[in-house]
Amino acid sequence: YMGQLINDILEFSRMSRQPLNKSRINMKNLAEKIFNELKPEYGKRVIHYKVNDLPTCSGDLLMVRLILTNLLSNAIKFTRIRETAHIEVGRKTVNNETVYYVKDNGVGYDMKYEDKLFGLFQRLHSPKEFEGTGVGLAIVQQLVHHHGGRVWAEGRVNEGAIFYFTL
């Protein structure tokens, strides 16, 4: 655990200082590829995974990959209480801006704690319930902000969560 925590802190620190190496990113292909790479995390669990039609974006491929990997990994982790997990990656347009999202039917969270959600080392569940170091969402926020975007979430206890971001 301590080794993983140190690695996560180093990654958090390193990513904030990296210059953006922007290119066109096929978000649909990237989301599908990452989910397939994460299959060992969920083994034989039943997960209905859906990637809607996503527009390409301009961003740093390594950073956007890390954003999606963290969000999808969390969705897989926090849906393990479900007999059948539902995870969806999609987009909506709000005020002419593309908003990407990762939605799940997992444990969710109480919205009164939303100010803690993206904080470094902030955990809403105990390590005994769900593994992790409390760094993943802080990295997501940092990378989204590095792209000039925003990140936010909506959740309901025992109903799931939706994480939104713009780039």
GROMACS .gro file of N, CA and C in nm:
model
  501
    1TYR      N    1   0.083  -0.120   0.000
    1TYR     CA    2   0.000   0.000   0.000
    1TYR      C    3   0.087   0.126   0.000
    2MET      N    4   0.188   0.130   0.088
    2MET     CA    5   0.273   0.249   0.099
    2MET      C    6   0.349   0.274  -0.032
    3GLY      N    7   0.396   0.167  -0.095
    3GLY     CA    8   0.466   0.182  -0.222
    3GLY      C    9   0.376   0.240  -0.330
    4GLN      N   10   0.252   0.193  -0.334
    4GLN     CA   11   0.156   0.245  -0.432
    4GLN      C   12   0.123   0.391  -0.403
    5LEU      N   13   0.110   0.424  -0.277
    5LEU     CA   14   0.082   0.562  -0.238
    5LEU      C   15   0.195   0.655  -0.283
    6ILE      N   16   0.318   0.614  -0.260
    6ILE     CA   17   0.434   0.696  -0.302
    6ILE      C   18   0.435   0.712  -0.453
    7ASN      N   19   0.410   0.603  -0.525
    7ASN     CA   20   0.405   0.612  -0.672
    7ASN      C   21   0.295   0.706  -0.718
    8ASP      N   22   0.179   0.700  -0.654
    8ASP     CA   23   0.068   0.788  -0.691
    8ASP      C   24   0.102   0.934  -0.664
    9ILE      N   25   0.167   0.962  -0.553
    9ILE     CA   26   0.206   1.100  -0.520
    9ILE      C   27   0.308   1.151  -0.623
   10LEU      N   28   0.404   1.068  -0.658
   10LEU     CA   29   0.504   1.107  -0.758
   10LEU      C   30   0.437   1.135  -0.893
   11GLU      N   31   0.343   1.049  -0.932
   11GLU     CA   32   0.269   1.068  -1.057
   11GLU      C   33   0.190   1.199  -1.053
   12PHE      N   34   0.126   1.226  -0.941
   12PHE     CA   35   0.049   1.348  -0.922
   12PHE      C   36   0.139   1.470  -0.941
   13SER      N   37   0.254   1.467  -0.879
   13SER     CA   38   0.349   1.578  -0.886
   13SER      C   39   0.406   1.594  -1.027
   14ARG      N   40   0.442   1.484  -1.089
   14ARG     CA   41   0.505   1.486  -1.222
   14ARG      C   42   0.408   1.538  -1.329
   15MET      N   43   0.284   1.491  -1.323
   15MET     CA   44   0.188   1.526  -1.427
   15MET      C   45   0.158   1.677  -1.430
   16SER      N   46   0.162   1.741  -1.315
   16SER     CA   47   0.130   1.883  -1.310
   16SER      C   48   0.235   1.970  -1.378
   17ARG      N   49   0.354   1.915  -1.395
   17ARG     CA   50   0.463   1.993  -1.454
   17ARG      C   51   0.488   1.959  -1.601
   18GLN      N   52   0.418   1.861  -1.653
   18GLN     CA   53   0.439   1.819  -1.792
   18GLN      C   54   0.377   1.920  -1.888
   19PRO      N   55   0.448   1.956  -1.994
   19PRO     CA   56   0.383   2.039  -2.097
   19PRO      C   57   0.281   1.955  -2.174
   20LEU      N   58   0.177   2.021  -2.225
   20LEU     CA   59   0.077   1.950  -2.304
   20LEU      C   60   0.132   1.921  -2.443
   21ASN      N   61   0.118   1.797  -2.485
   21ASN     CA   62   0.157   1.756  -2.619
   21ASN      C   63   0.027   1.721  -2.691
   22LYS      N   64  -0.043   1.823  -2.740
   22LYS     CA   65  -0.178   1.806  -2.793
   22LYS      C   66  -0.179   1.740  -2.931
   23SER      N   67  -0.281   1.655  -2.948
   23SER     CA   68  -0.309   1.593  -3.076
   23SER      C   69  -0.459   1.565  -3.081
   24ARG      N   70  -0.508   1.518  -3.195
   24ARG     CA   71  -0.649   1.479  -3.207
   24ARG      C   72  -0.663   1.339  -3.146
   25ILE      N   73  -0.763   1.323  -3.061
   25ILE     CA   74  -0.783   1.196  -2.991
   25ILE      C   75  -0.921   1.141  -3.025
   26ASN      N   76  -0.925   1.017  -3.071
   26ASN     CA   77  -1.051   0.948  -3.096
   26ASN      C   78  -1.097   0.893  -2.960
   27MET      N   79  -1.187   0.965  -2.896
   27MET     CA   80  -1.228   0.931  -2.760
   27MET      C   81  -1.302   0.798  -2.752
   28LYS      N   82  -1.381   0.765  -2.851
   28LYS     CA   83  -1.455   0.639  -2.851
   28LYS      C   84  -1.358   0.521  -2.853
   29ASN      N   85  -1.261   0.525  -2.945
   29ASN     CA   86  -1.162   0.416  -2.952
   29ASN      C   87  -1.080   0.409  -2.824
   30LEU      N   88  -1.042   0.524  -2.771
   30LEU     CA   89  -0.961   0.526  -2.649
   30LEU      C   90  -1.037   0.466  -2.532
   31ALA      N   91  -1.164   0.503  -2.515
   31ALA     CA   92  -1.244   0.450  -2.404
   31ALA      C   93  -1.262   0.298  -2.416
   32GLU      N   94  -1.286   0.250  -2.537
   32GLU     CA   95  -1.301   0.105  -2.558
   32GLU      C   96  -1.170   0.031  -2.529
   33LYS      N   97  -1.061   0.088  -2.576
   33LYS     CA   98  -0.929   0.026  -2.556
   33LYS      C   99  -0.895   0.018  -2.406
   34ILE      N  100  -0.918   0.126  -2.333
   34ILE     CA  101  -0.888   0.129  -2.190
   34ILE      C  102  -0.974   0.028  -2.115
   35PHE      N  103  -1.103   0.021  -2.148
   35PHE     CA  104  -1.189  -0.075  -2.079
   35PHE      C  105  -1.140  -0.217  -2.102
   36ASN      N  106  -1.099  -0.249  -2.224
   36ASN     CA  107  -1.045  -0.383  -2.251
   36ASN      C  108  -0.917  -0.409  -2.174
   37GLU      N  109  -0.834  -0.308  -2.158
   37GLU     CA  110  -0.710  -0.323  -2.079
   37GLU      C  111  -0.740  -0.345  -1.931
   38LEU      N  112  -0.854  -0.295  -1.884
   38LEU     CA  113  -0.890  -0.307  -1.742
   38LEU      C  114  -0.962  -0.439  -1.711
   39LYS      N  115  -0.988  -0.522  -1.810
   39LYS     CA  116  -1.060  -0.647  -1.787
   39LYS      C  117  -1.001  -0.733  -1.675
   40PRO      N  118  -0.870  -0.740  -1.661
   40PRO     CA  119  -0.817  -0.820  -1.548
   40PRO      C  120  -0.863  -0.770  -1.411
   41GLU      N  121  -0.903  -0.642  -1.400
   41GLU     CA  122  -0.949  -0.588  -1.273
   41GLU      C  123  -1.084  -0.644  -1.230
   42TYR      N  124  -1.162  -0.690  -1.324
   42TYR     CA  125  -1.295  -0.736  -1.285
   42TYR      C  126  -1.321  -0.883  -1.313
   43GLY      N  127  -1.226  -0.952  -1.372
   43GLY     CA  128  -1.236  -1.097  -1.387
   43GLY      C  129  -1.365  -1.143  -1.453
   44LYS      N  130  -1.439  -1.226  -1.383
   44LYS     CA  131  -1.560  -1.288  -1.438
   44LYS      C  132  -1.687  -1.209  -1.406
   45ARG      N  133  -1.675  -1.093  -1.347
   45ARG     CA  134  -1.794  -1.013  -1.315
   45ARG      C  135  -1.873  -0.980  -1.441
   46VAL      N  136  -2.002  -0.961  -1.426
   46VAL     CA  137  -2.087  -0.921  -1.537
   46VAL      C  138  -2.093  -0.769  -1.539
   47ILE      N  139  -2.037  -0.711  -1.645
   47ILE     CA  140  -2.038  -0.566  -1.661
   47ILE      C  141  -2.094  -0.534  -1.799
   48HIS      N  142  -2.203  -0.460  -1.800
   48HIS     CA  143  -2.256  -0.409  -1.926
   48HIS      C  144  -2.189  -0.275  -1.950
   49TYR      N  145  -2.103  -0.274  -2.049
   49TYR     CA  146  -2.022  -0.156  -2.078
   49TYR      C  147  -2.068  -0.097  -2.211
   50LYS      N  148  -2.094   0.031  -2.211
   50LYS     CA  149  -2.143   0.098  -2.331
   50LYS      C  150  -2.061   0.224  -2.355
   51VAL      N  151  -2.010   0.237  -2.477
   51VAL     CA  152  -1.944   0.360  -2.518
   51VAL      C  153  -2.030   0.422  -2.626
   52ASN      N  154  -2.088   0.535  -2.596
   52ASN     CA  155  -2.169   0.607  -2.694
   52ASN      C  156  -2.079   0.669  -2.799
   53ASP      N  157  -2.139   0.725  -2.900
   53ASP     CA  158  -2.063   0.794  -3.003
   53ASP      C  159  -1.998   0.917  -2.941
   54LEU      N  160  -1.867   0.922  -2.942
   54LEU     CA  161  -1.793   1.033  -2.881
   54LEU      C  162  -1.717   1.110  -2.988
   55PRO      N  163  -1.721   1.242  -2.982
   55PRO     CA  164  -1.643   1.320  -3.078
   55PRO      C  165  -1.495   1.315  -3.042
   56THR      N  166  -1.413   1.341  -3.142
   56THR     CA  167  -1.270   1.352  -3.114
   56THR      C  168  -1.248   1.480  -3.034
   57CYS      N  169  -1.134   1.485  -2.968
   57CYS     CA  170  -1.100   1.607  -2.894
   57CYS      C  171  -0.954   1.639  -2.919
   58SER      N  172  -0.916   1.755  -2.877
   58SER     CA  173  -0.776   1.795  -2.882
   58SER      C  174  -0.722   1.789  -2.740
   59GLY      N  175  -0.618   1.708  -2.722
   59GLY     CA  176  -0.562   1.696  -2.588
   59GLY      C  177  -0.433   1.616  -2.590
   60ASP      N  178  -0.372   1.609  -2.476
   60ASP     CA  179  -0.250   1.529  -2.458
   60ASP      C  180  -0.294   1.384  -2.438
   61LEU      N  181  -0.258   1.298  -2.532
   61LEU     CA  182  -0.305   1.160  -2.531
   61LEU      C  183  -0.273   1.087  -2.401
   62LEU      N  184  -0.153   1.100  -2.350
   62LEU     CA  185  -0.116   1.030  -2.226
   62LEU      C  186  -0.199   1.079  -2.108
   63MET      N  187  -0.224   1.210  -2.103
   63MET     CA  188  -0.301   1.265  -1.993
   63MET      C  189  -0.449   1.229  -2.003
   64VAL      N  190  -0.505   1.236  -2.123
   64VAL     CA  191  -0.646   1.201  -2.142
   64VAL      C  192  -0.665   1.052  -2.115
   65ARG      N  193  -0.568   0.971  -2.155
   65ARG     CA  194  -0.572   0.827  -2.126
   65ARG      C  195  -0.575   0.805  -1.974
   66LEU      N  196  -0.496   0.880  -1.901
   66LEU     CA  197  -0.492   0.866  -1.755
   66LEU      C  198  -0.624   0.912  -1.691
   67ILE      N  199  -0.684   1.017  -1.745
   67ILE     CA  200  -0.814   1.063  -1.697
   67ILE      C  201  -0.917   0.950  -1.711
   68LEU      N  202  -0.928   0.897  -1.832
   68LEU     CA  203  -1.026   0.792  -1.857
   68LEU      C  204  -0.994   0.664  -1.781
   69THR      N  205  -0.867   0.630  -1.771
   69THR     CA  206  -0.828   0.509  -1.697
   69THR      C  207  -0.870   0.520  -1.551
   70ASN      N  208  -0.845   0.634  -1.488
   70ASN     CA  209  -0.884   0.653  -1.348
   70ASN      C  210  -1.036   0.646  -1.331
   71LEU      N  211  -1.110   0.714  -1.419
   71LEU     CA  212  -1.255   0.715  -1.407
   71LEU      C  213  -1.316   0.578  -1.433
   72LEU      N  214  -1.266   0.507  -1.534
   72LEU     CA  215  -1.318   0.373  -1.563
   72LEU      C  216  -1.279   0.272  -1.456
   73SER      N  217  -1.157   0.283  -1.407
   73SER     CA  218  -1.112   0.193  -1.300
   73SER      C  219  -1.198   0.213  -1.175
   74ASN      N  220  -1.230   0.338  -1.143
   74ASN     CA  221  -1.318   0.366  -1.029
   74ASN      C  222  -1.457   0.308  -1.053
   75ALA      N  223  -1.509   0.325  -1.174
   75ALA     CA  224  -1.642   0.272  -1.205
   75ALA      C  225  -1.644   0.120  -1.187
   76ILE      N  226  -1.540   0.054  -1.232
   76ILE     CA  227  -1.530  -0.093  -1.215
   76ILE      C  228  -1.523  -0.128  -1.066
   77LYS      N  229  -1.439  -0.057  -0.993
   77LYS     CA  230  -1.421  -0.085  -0.851
   77LYS      C  231  -1.551  -0.064  -0.772
   78PHE      N  232  -1.616   0.050  -0.794
   78PHE     CA  233  -1.731   0.085  -0.711
   78PHE      C  234  -1.863   0.021  -0.755
   79THR      N  235  -1.859  -0.056  -0.864
   79THR     CA  236  -1.978  -0.133  -0.903
   79THR      C  237  -1.968  -0.279  -0.861
   80ARG      N  238  -1.862  -0.318  -0.798
   80ARG     CA  239  -1.846  -0.460  -0.766
   80ARG      C  240  -1.951  -0.513  -0.669
   81ILE      N  241  -2.026  -0.424  -0.605
   81ILE     CA  242  -2.135  -0.468  -0.517
   81ILE      C  243  -2.256  -0.513  -0.598
   82ARG      N  244  -2.259  -0.483  -0.726
   82ARG     CA  245  -2.374  -0.514  -0.812
   82ARG      C  246  -2.358  -0.651  -0.877
   83GLU      N  247  -2.468  -0.723  -0.886
   83GLU     CA  248  -2.466  -0.849  -0.960
   83GLU      C  249  -2.435  -0.822  -1.107
   84THR      N  250  -2.498  -0.717  -1.160
   84THR     CA  251  -2.470  -0.673  -1.296
   84THR      C  252  -2.435  -0.524  -1.290
   85ALA      N  253  -2.314  -0.495  -1.326
   85ALA     CA  254  -2.268  -0.356  -1.327
   85ALA      C  255  -2.303  -0.293  -1.462
   86HIS      N  256  -2.335  -0.165  -1.458
   86HIS     CA  257  -2.360  -0.088  -1.580
   86HIS      C  258  -2.265   0.031  -1.579
   87ILE      N  259  -2.182   0.039  -1.682
   87ILE     CA  260  -2.086   0.149  -1.695
   87ILE      C  261  -2.104   0.206  -1.835
   88GLU      N  262  -2.117   0.337  -1.841
   88GLU     CA  263  -2.140   0.404  -1.969
   88GLU      C  264  -2.045   0.522  -1.983
   89VAL      N  265  -1.988   0.535  -2.102
   89VAL     CA  266  -1.908   0.652  -2.136
   89VAL      C  267  -1.984   0.724  -2.246
   90GLY      N  268  -2.004   0.853  -2.227
   90GLY     CA  269  -2.082   0.927  -2.325
   90GLY      C  270  -2.044   1.074  -2.327
   91ARG      N  271  -2.129   1.149  -2.393
   91ARG     CA  272  -2.107   1.292  -2.400
   91ARG      C  273  -2.240   1.361  -2.416
   92LYS      N  274  -2.242   1.487  -2.375
   92LYS     CA  275  -2.356   1.572  -2.400
   92LYS      C  276  -2.301   1.710  -2.434
   93THR      N  277  -2.384   1.789  -2.495
   93THR     CA  278  -2.343   1.925  -2.531
   93THR      C  279  -2.417   2.022  -2.441
   94VAL      N  280  -2.341   2.107  -2.375
   94VAL     CA  281  -2.397   2.208  -2.287
   94VAL      C  282  -2.337   2.343  -2.327
   95ASN      N  283  -2.423   2.435  -2.368
   95ASN     CA  284  -2.377   2.568  -2.412
   95ASN      C  285  -2.266   2.558  -2.516
   96ASN      N  286  -2.288   2.475  -2.617
   96ASN     CA  287  -2.192   2.454  -2.728
   96ASN      C  288  -2.059   2.395  -2.683
   97GLU      N  289  -2.055   2.335  -2.566
   97GLU     CA  290  -1.932   2.273  -2.516
   97GLU      C  291  -1.956   2.122  -2.501
   98THR      N  292  -1.860   2.043  -2.544
   98THR     CA  293  -1.870   1.898  -2.529
   98THR      C  294  -1.833   1.860  -2.386
   99VAL      N  295  -1.923   1.789  -2.322
   99VAL     CA  296  -1.900   1.739  -2.186
   99VAL      C  297  -1.898   1.587  -2.195
  100TYR      N  298  -1.786   1.528  -2.159
  100TYR     CA  299  -1.773   1.382  -2.156
  100TYR      C  300  -1.816   1.333  -2.018
  101TYR      N  301  -1.862   1.209  -2.009
  101TYR     CA  302  -1.899   1.155  -1.879
  101TYR      C  303  -1.873   1.006  -1.870
  102VAL      N  304  -1.852   0.961  -1.747
  102VAL     CA  305  -1.844   0.818  -1.713
  102VAL      C  306  -1.947   0.797  -1.604
  103LYS      N  307  -2.042   0.709  -1.632
  103LYS     CA  308  -2.157   0.686  -1.544
  103LYS      C  309  -2.156   0.539  -1.500
  104ASP      N  310  -2.192   0.516  -1.373
  104ASP     CA  311  -2.201   0.378  -1.323
  104ASP      C  312  -2.318   0.363  -1.228
  105ASN      N  313  -2.351   0.238  -1.197
  105ASN     CA  314  -2.459   0.207  -1.102
  105ASN      C  315  -2.401   0.149  -0.973
  106GLY      N  316  -2.287   0.202  -0.932
  106GLY     CA  317  -2.218   0.150  -0.814
  106GLY      C  318  -2.269   0.205  -0.683
  107VAL      N  319  -2.181   0.213  -0.585
  107VAL     CA  320  -2.219   0.255  -0.450
  107VAL      C  321  -2.255   0.403  -0.442
  108GLY      N  322  -2.209   0.482  -0.539
  108GLY     CA  323  -2.238   0.624  -0.538
  108GLY      C  324  -2.173   0.693  -0.419
  109TYR      N  325  -2.222   0.812  -0.389
  109TYR     CA  326  -2.172   0.887  -0.273
  109TYR      C  327  -2.274   0.992  -0.235
  110ASP      N  328  -2.260   1.042  -0.115
  110ASP     CA  329  -2.351   1.146  -0.064
  110ASP      C  330  -2.300   1.281  -0.114
  111MET      N  331  -2.386   1.356  -0.183
  111MET     CA  332  -2.347   1.484  -0.242
  111MET      C  333  -2.297   1.585  -0.139
  112LYS      N  334  -2.329   1.565  -0.011
  112LYS     CA  335  -2.279   1.661   0.089
  112LYS      C  336  -2.128   1.654   0.102
  113TYR      N  337  -2.067   1.548   0.047
  113TYR     CA  338  -1.921   1.534   0.052
  113TYR      C  339  -1.855   1.570  -0.081
  114GLU      N  340  -1.927   1.630  -0.173
  114GLU     CA  341  -1.870   1.655  -0.305
  114GLU      C  342  -1.747   1.745  -0.302
  115ASP      N  343  -1.736   1.832  -0.202
  115ASP     CA  344  -1.617   1.918  -0.192
  115ASP      C  345  -1.491   1.838  -0.161
  116LYS      N  346  -1.505   1.718  -0.108
  116LYS     CA  347  -1.390   1.633  -0.077
  116LYS      C  348  -1.352   1.539  -0.190
  117LEU      N  349  -1.441   1.522  -0.287
  117LEU     CA  350  -1.428   1.418  -0.389
  117LEU      C  351  -1.296   1.423  -0.464
  118PHE      N  352  -1.251   1.540  -0.503
  118PHE     CA  353  -1.130   1.552  -0.585
  118PHE      C  354  -1.007   1.593  -0.504
  119GLY      N  355  -1.019   1.591  -0.372
  119GLY     CA  356  -0.907   1.629  -0.287
  119GLY      C  357  -0.805   1.517  -0.274
  120LEU      N  358  -0.680   1.555  -0.265
  120LEU     CA  359  -0.572   1.458  -0.247
  120LEU      C  360  -0.590   1.386  -0.114
  121PHE      N  361  -0.587   1.256  -0.118
  121PHE     CA  362  -0.601   1.166  -0.001
  121PHE      C  363  -0.740   1.168   0.060
  122GLN      N  364  -0.837   1.226  -0.008
  122GLN     CA  365  -0.973   1.226   0.044
  122GLN      C  366  -1.042   1.098  -0.002
  123ARG      N  367  -1.095   1.025   0.092
  123ARG     CA  368  -1.164   0.901   0.061
  123ARG      C  369  -1.302   0.906   0.124
  124LEU      N  370  -1.402   0.862   0.049
  124LEU     CA  371  -1.538   0.858   0.102
  124LEU      C  372  -1.575   0.717   0.148
  125HIS      N  373  -1.487   0.621   0.121
  125HIS     CA  374  -1.509   0.483   0.163
  125HIS      C  375  -1.380   0.434   0.228
  126SER      N  376  -1.392   0.346   0.324
  126SER     CA  377  -1.272   0.298   0.393
  126SER      C  378  -1.191   0.206   0.302
  127PRO      N  379  -1.059   0.198   0.326
  127PRO     CA  380  -0.975   0.108   0.247
  127PRO      C  381  -1.018  -0.039   0.258
  128LYS      N  382  -1.086  -0.074   0.368
  128LYS     CA  383  -1.134  -0.212   0.382
  128LYS      C  384  -1.248  -0.239   0.285
  129GLU      N  385  -1.331  -0.136   0.259
  129GLU     CA  386  -1.442  -0.151   0.165
  129GLU      C  387  -1.392  -0.152   0.020
  130PHE      N  388  -1.309  -0.053  -0.013
  130PHE     CA  389  -1.258  -0.036  -0.148
  130PHE      C  390  -1.112   0.006  -0.142
  131GLU      N  391  -1.027  -0.069  -0.214
  131GLU     CA  392  -0.884  -0.038  -0.217
  131GLU      C  393  -0.861   0.095  -0.288
  132GLY      N  394  -0.744   0.149  -0.271
  132GLY     CA  395  -0.706   0.273  -0.337
  132GLY      C  396  -0.631   0.364  -0.242
  133THR      N  397  -0.569   0.466  -0.300
  133THR     CA  398  -0.485   0.556  -0.221
  133THR      C  399  -0.547   0.694  -0.202
  134GLY      N  400  -0.657   0.723  -0.269
  134GLY     CA  401  -0.718   0.854  -0.257
  134GLY      C  402  -0.649   0.960  -0.341
  135VAL      N  403  -0.578   0.915  -0.446
  135VAL     CA  404  -0.505   1.008  -0.531
  135VAL      C  405  -0.567   1.016  -0.672
  136GLY      N  406  -0.636   0.912  -0.715
  136GLY     CA  407  -0.685   0.902  -0.853
  136GLY      C  408  -0.769   1.020  -0.899
  137LEU      N  409  -0.869   1.058  -0.821
  137LEU     CA  410  -0.955   1.169  -0.864
  137LEU      C  411  -0.884   1.304  -0.856
  138ALA      N  412  -0.786   1.315  -0.766
  138ALA     CA  413  -0.706   1.438  -0.761
  138ALA      C  414  -0.623   1.449  -0.890
  139ILE      N  415  -0.571   1.337  -0.938
  139ILE     CA  416  -0.497   1.336  -1.065
  139ILE      C  417  -0.591   1.373  -1.179
  140VAL      N  418  -0.710   1.315  -1.181
  140VAL     CA  419  -0.808   1.348  -1.285
  140VAL      C  420  -0.833   1.498  -1.288
  141GLN      N  421  -0.861   1.556  -1.171
  141GLN     CA  422  -0.889   1.699  -1.166
  141GLN      C  423  -0.770   1.781  -1.215
  142GLN      N  424  -0.652   1.744  -1.171
  142GLN     CA  425  -0.532   1.818  -1.209
  142GLN      C  426  -0.510   1.813  -1.361
  143LEU      N  427  -0.529   1.697  -1.422
  143LEU     CA  428  -0.507   1.683  -1.566
  143LEU      C  429  -0.615   1.756  -1.647
  144VAL      N  430  -0.739   1.750  -1.600
  144VAL     CA  431  -0.846   1.822  -1.667
  144VAL      C  432  -0.819   1.973  -1.660
  145HIS      N  433  -0.782   2.023  -1.543
  145HIS     CA  434  -0.751   2.166  -1.527
  145HIS      C  435  -0.630   2.205  -1.613
  146HIS      N  436  -0.532   2.115  -1.623
  146HIS     CA  437  -0.413   2.140  -1.705
  146HIS      C  438  -0.454   2.162  -1.852
  147HIS      N  439  -0.563   2.099  -1.895
  147HIS     CA  440  -0.616   2.116  -2.030
  147HIS      C  441  -0.708   2.238  -2.040
  148GLY      N  442  -0.729   2.308  -1.929
  148GLY     CA  443  -0.819   2.422  -1.929
  148GLY      C  444  -0.965   2.383  -1.915
  149GLY      N  445  -0.989   2.260  -1.874
  149GLY     CA  446  -1.126   2.210  -1.861
  149GLY      C  447  -1.176   2.212  -1.718
  150ARG      N  448  -1.295   2.155  -1.701
  150ARG     CA  449  -1.358   2.143  -1.570
  150ARG      C  450  -1.394   1.998  -1.545
  151VAL      N  451  -1.405   1.961  -1.419
  151VAL     CA  452  -1.449   1.826  -1.381
  151VAL      C  453  -1.542   1.839  -1.262
  152TRP      N  454  -1.649   1.760  -1.262
  152TRP     CA  455  -1.743   1.760  -1.151
  152TRP      C  456  -1.815   1.625  -1.151
  153ALA      N  457  -1.892   1.603  -1.049
  153ALA     CA  458  -1.960   1.473  -1.037
  153ALA      C  459  -2.097   1.491  -0.973
  154GLU      N  460  -2.180   1.390  -0.996
  154GLU     CA  461  -2.308   1.379  -0.928
  154GLU      C  462  -2.318   1.236  -0.878
  155GLY      N  463  -2.369   1.220  -0.759
  155GLY     CA  464  -2.383   1.085  -0.705
  155GLY      C  465  -2.501   1.073  -0.612
  156ARG      N  466  -2.545   0.951  -0.596
  156ARG     CA  467  -2.649   0.918  -0.499
  156ARG      C  468  -2.608   0.788  -0.433
  157VAL      N  469  -2.616   0.785  -0.302
  157VAL     CA  470  -2.578   0.666  -0.227
  157VAL      C  471  -2.658   0.546  -0.278
  158ASN      N  472  -2.586   0.438  -0.306
  158ASN     CA  473  -2.641   0.312  -0.355
  158ASN      C  474  -2.708   0.320  -0.492
  159GLU      N  475  -2.688   0.429  -0.564
  159GLU     CA  476  -2.747   0.440  -0.698
  159GLU      C  477  -2.642   0.465  -0.806
  160GLY      N  478  -2.523   0.506  -0.766
  160GLY     CA  479  -2.419   0.527  -0.866
  160GLY      C  480  -2.369   0.670  -0.871
  161ALA      N  481  -2.283   0.693  -0.968
  161ALA     CA  482  -2.220   0.824  -0.985
  161ALA      C  483  -2.200   0.853  -1.132
  162ILE      N  484  -2.192   0.980  -1.164
  162ILE     CA  485  -2.158   1.027  -1.297
  162ILE      C  486  -2.047   1.129  -1.280
  163PHE      N  487  -1.936   1.106  -1.349
  163PHE     CA  488  -1.825   1.200  -1.349
  163PHE      C  489  -1.820   1.268  -1.485
  164TYR      N  490  -1.824   1.401  -1.483
  164TYR     CA  491  -1.825   1.481  -1.604
  164TYR      C  492  -1.691   1.554  -1.617
  165PHE      N  493  -1.648   1.574  -1.743
  165PHE     CA  494  -1.530   1.658  -1.763
  165PHE      C  495  -1.533   1.720  -1.902
  166THR      N  496  -1.468   1.836  -1.912
  166THR     CA  497  -1.447   1.904  -2.040
  166THR      C  498  -1.297   1.916  -2.060
  167LEU      N  499  -1.258   1.931  -2.184
  167LEU     CA  500  -1.114   1.947  -2.213
  167LEU      C  501  -1.090   2.076  -2.290
   0.00000   0.00000   0.00000
